[in-house]
Coordinates of C-alpha atoms in Angstrom, one line a residue:
Chain A
K1 CA 11.3 13.0 25.6
N2 CA 12.5 9.8 24.0
E3 CA 16.1 9.1 24.6
V4 CA 16.4 7.9 21.0
E5 CA 15.3 10.2 18.2
Q6 CA 15.0 9.0 14.6
S7 CA 14.5 11.0 11.5
P8 CA 12.7 11.1 9.3
Q9 CA 9.6 9.4 10.7
N10 CA 8.4 8.6 7.2
L11 CA 10.4 8.4 4.0
T12 CA 9.3 7.7 0.5
A13 CA 11.8 7.1 -2.2
Q14 CA 12.0 6.0 -5.8
E15 CA 13.7 2.7 -6.6
G16 CA 17.5 3.3 -7.0
E17 CA 17.7 6.3 -4.7
F18 CA 20.3 6.6 -1.9
I19 CA 18.5 6.5 1.5
T20 CA 19.7 7.9 4.8
I21 CA 18.0 7.4 8.1
N22 CA 19.4 9.2 11.2
C23 CA 19.4 8.3 14.8
S24 CA 20.4 10.5 17.7
Y25 CA 20.7 9.5 21.3
S26 CA 21.3 11.4 24.5
V27 CA 23.3 9.1 26.8
G28 CA 26.6 7.2 26.7
I29 CA 26.2 3.9 25.1
S30 CA 28.2 0.7 24.5
A31 CA 26.5 -0.4 21.4
L32 CA 23.9 0.8 18.9
H33 CA 21.6 -1.5 17.0
W34 CA 19.8 -1.1 13.7
L35 CA 16.8 -3.3 13.2
Q36 CA 14.5 -3.9 10.3
Q37 CA 10.8 -4.8 10.7
H38 CA 8.7 -5.7 7.6
P39 CA 4.9 -5.2 7.7
G40 CA 3.4 -8.1 9.6
G41 CA 6.8 -9.7 10.1
G42 CA 9.3 -10.2 12.7
I43 CA 12.3 -8.0 13.5
V44 CA 15.7 -8.7 12.0
S45 CA 18.9 -7.3 13.5
L46 CA 20.9 -5.5 10.7
F47 CA 23.8 -4.1 12.5
M48 CA 25.3 -3.8 16.0
L49 CA 28.1 -1.2 16.2
S50 CA 30.0 0.7 18.8
S51 CA 32.4 2.7 16.5
G52 CA 33.1 3.5 12.9
K53 CA 31.3 1.9 10.1
K54 CA 29.9 -1.4 9.1
K55 CA 28.7 -2.6 5.6
H56 CA 26.5 -5.5 4.6
G57 CA 25.5 -5.6 0.9
R58 CA 23.7 -2.4 0.1
L59 CA 23.4 -1.4 3.7
I60 CA 25.9 0.8 5.5
A61 CA 25.8 1.9 9.2
T62 CA 27.9 4.5 10.7
I63 CA 28.2 5.9 14.2
N64 CA 29.9 8.9 15.8
I65 CA 30.2 8.3 19.5
Q66 CA 31.3 11.9 20.3
E67 CA 28.3 13.3 18.5
K68 CA 25.9 10.6 19.8
H69 CA 24.7 10.0 16.3
S70 CA 24.3 7.1 13.9
S71 CA 23.1 6.8 10.3
L72 CA 21.8 3.9 8.2
H73 CA 22.4 4.2 4.5
I74 CA 20.8 2.1 1.8
T75 CA 22.4 2.3 -1.7
A76 CA 20.4 1.6 -4.9
S77 CA 17.2 1.2 -2.9
H78 CA 14.7 -1.4 -4.0
P79 CA 11.0 -1.9 -3.2
R80 CA 11.9 -4.9 -1.0
D81 CA 13.7 -2.5 1.3
S82 CA 10.4 -1.1 2.3
A83 CA 10.1 -1.6 6.0
V84 CA 10.4 0.1 9.4
Y85 CA 13.9 0.7 10.4
I86 CA 14.5 0.9 14.2
C87 CA 17.5 2.3 16.0
A88 CA 18.2 1.0 19.5
Y89 CA 21.0 1.4 22.0
G90 CA 22.4 -0.7 24.8
G91 CA 23.9 1.4 27.5
S92 CA 25.2 0.5 30.9
N93 CA 22.8 -2.4 31.0
Y94 CA 21.3 -4.9 28.6
K95 CA 17.9 -3.3 28.3
L96 CA 17.7 -1.8 24.9
T97 CA 16.1 1.6 24.4
F98 CA 14.4 1.9 21.1
G99 CA 13.6 4.7 18.7
K100 CA 10.1 4.9 17.3
G101 CA 11.3 3.8 13.9
T102 CA 11.4 5.2 10.4
L103 CA 8.8 3.9 7.9
L104 CA 10.6 3.6 4.5
T105 CA 8.6 3.1 1.3
V106 CA 10.5 2.5 -1.9
N107 CA 8.3 2.8 -5.0
P108 CA 9.2 1.0 -8.2
Chain B
G1 CA 18.7 -23.8 11.8
A2 CA 15.6 -22.9 13.8
G3 CA 15.1 -19.4 14.9
V4 CA 13.3 -18.0 17.9
S5 CA 9.8 -19.5 17.9
Q6 CA 6.8 -17.9 19.6
S7 CA 3.4 -19.2 20.1
P8 CA 0.6 -18.5 19.5
S9 CA 1.1 -16.1 16.7
N10 CA -2.2 -14.5 17.4
K11 CA -4.3 -14.5 20.6
V12 CA -7.7 -12.9 21.1
T13 CA -8.9 -12.9 24.7
E14 CA -11.6 -11.3 26.7
K15 CA -10.8 -8.6 29.3
G16 CA -10.1 -10.2 32.6
K17 CA -8.9 -13.5 31.3
D18 CA -5.3 -14.8 31.9
V19 CA -3.0 -15.5 28.9
E20 CA 0.2 -17.3 28.5
L21 CA 2.7 -16.6 25.7
R22 CA 5.5 -19.0 24.9
C23 CA 9.0 -18.4 23.5
D24 CA 11.4 -21.1 22.4
P25 CA 14.8 -19.4 22.0
I26 CA 17.6 -20.6 19.7
S27 CA 19.2 -23.6 21.2
G28 CA 22.3 -22.7 23.2
H29 CA 21.4 -19.0 23.6
T30 CA 21.8 -18.1 27.2
A31 CA 20.1 -14.7 27.2
L32 CA 16.4 -14.2 26.5
Y33 CA 14.4 -11.0 26.4
W34 CA 10.7 -10.1 26.2
Y35 CA 9.7 -6.8 24.6
R36 CA 6.3 -5.3 23.8
Q37 CA 5.3 -3.2 20.8
S38 CA 2.0 -1.4 21.2
L39 CA 0.1 0.2 18.3
G40 CA 1.8 3.4 17.4
Q41 CA 4.5 3.0 20.0
G42 CA 8.0 1.9 19.9
L43 CA 9.4 -1.3 21.4
E44 CA 9.7 -1.4 25.1
F45 CA 11.7 -3.8 27.3
L46 CA 9.8 -6.1 29.6
I47 CA 12.1 -8.7 31.2
Y48 CA 15.5 -10.3 30.7
F49 CA 16.7 -13.8 31.6
Q50 CA 20.4 -14.7 31.7
G51 CA 21.3 -18.3 32.4
N52 CA 20.4 -19.2 35.9
S53 CA 20.6 -15.7 37.3
A54 CA 17.5 -14.0 38.8
P55 CA 15.7 -12.3 35.9
D56 CA 15.6 -8.5 35.5
K57 CA 11.9 -7.7 35.8
S58 CA 12.2 -4.0 35.9
G59 CA 10.4 -3.4 32.6
L60 CA 7.2 -5.3 33.6
P61 CA 4.4 -2.7 33.6
S62 CA 2.4 -4.1 36.5
D63 CA 2.2 -7.1 38.9
R64 CA -0.3 -8.7 36.5
F65 CA 2.7 -9.6 34.3
S66 CA 5.1 -12.4 35.2
A67 CA 7.5 -14.6 33.3
E68 CA 9.5 -17.7 33.9
R69 CA 12.2 -19.6 32.0
T70 CA 12.4 -23.3 32.6
G71 CA 15.7 -25.2 32.3
G72 CA 17.4 -22.2 30.8
S73 CA 15.4 -22.6 27.6
V74 CA 11.7 -22.1 27.0
S75 CA 10.1 -19.0 28.5
T76 CA 6.5 -18.2 29.3
L77 CA 5.1 -14.7 29.7
T78 CA 1.9 -14.7 31.7
I79 CA -0.6 -11.8 31.8
Q80 CA -3.3 -12.1 34.5
R81 CA -6.6 -10.3 34.4
T82 CA -5.9 -8.9 30.9
Q83 CA -6.8 -5.3 30.2
Q84 CA -7.4 -3.6 26.8
E85 CA -4.2 -1.7 27.2
D86 CA -2.3 -5.0 27.2
S87 CA -3.1 -5.3 23.5
A88 CA 0.2 -5.3 21.7
V89 CA 2.7 -7.5 19.9
Y90 CA 4.8 -9.4 22.4
L91 CA 8.3 -10.1 21.0
C92 CA 10.8 -12.5 22.3
A93 CA 14.5 -12.4 21.5
S94 CA 17.6 -14.4 22.4
S95 CA 21.3 -13.9 22.1
P96 CA 24.1 -16.3 22.2
T97 CA 26.3 -15.0 25.0
P98 CA 26.0 -13.1 28.3
D99 CA 27.6 -10.2 26.5
R100 CA 24.9 -7.6 26.6
N101 CA 26.1 -6.3 23.3
S102 CA 25.5 -9.6 21.5
P103 CA 23.3 -9.4 18.4
L104 CA 19.7 -10.2 19.1
H105 CA 17.6 -12.8 17.3
F106 CA 13.9 -12.0 17.4
G107 CA 10.9 -14.2 17.1
N108 CA 7.9 -13.2 14.9
G109 CA 5.9 -12.2 18.0
T110 CA 2.5 -12.9 19.5
R111 CA -0.2 -10.4 18.6
L112 CA -2.4 -10.1 21.6
T113 CA -5.8 -8.5 21.3
V114 CA -7.9 -8.0 24.5
T115 CA -11.6 -7.3 23.7

């Protein structure tokens, strides 16, 4: 069983919709990362958070340490947001454990 | 400024051959990581370098895999006697400080295909 579970695995939305991607993990962590991977492209680090909430443009990431759960929200989604979104945690060491990713497709 | 640079971007090799993958981290970044992303699989950690410390090789899948980092900068991942299951995208990342919670900067990866 993967220690990091993401849901949904696939998500299709219409432009302008509010998007939520969820991440649950099973161990104590010190930091949680949200990453974005465009098709054929590299990976971009979106957020690193250990508590509360962070916002960057239309992206918002939240984490609940007690519930071992994090969410990534995208407001006013746009086709250019189409990508794979990956959740990863850094626990007692620096070796990140990754979720399998959520494939988001935003249609115009 | 320049990001993490990896070369080659694509590599096709025959089973049994050795390959070398190169990573140039962002200048001044002390931590360097190698990850692998196999088709249909998530990312997995391979190896970590921090400054002049001995690398953490605990993620390397077999003794055919090795890596070095010269002068605390450029890193080379070597796969000997490649097998088809080694086909994957190999990603390098660096971070600015020893803090294991530092944000990571990824390269675009090397897509390795073993035929």
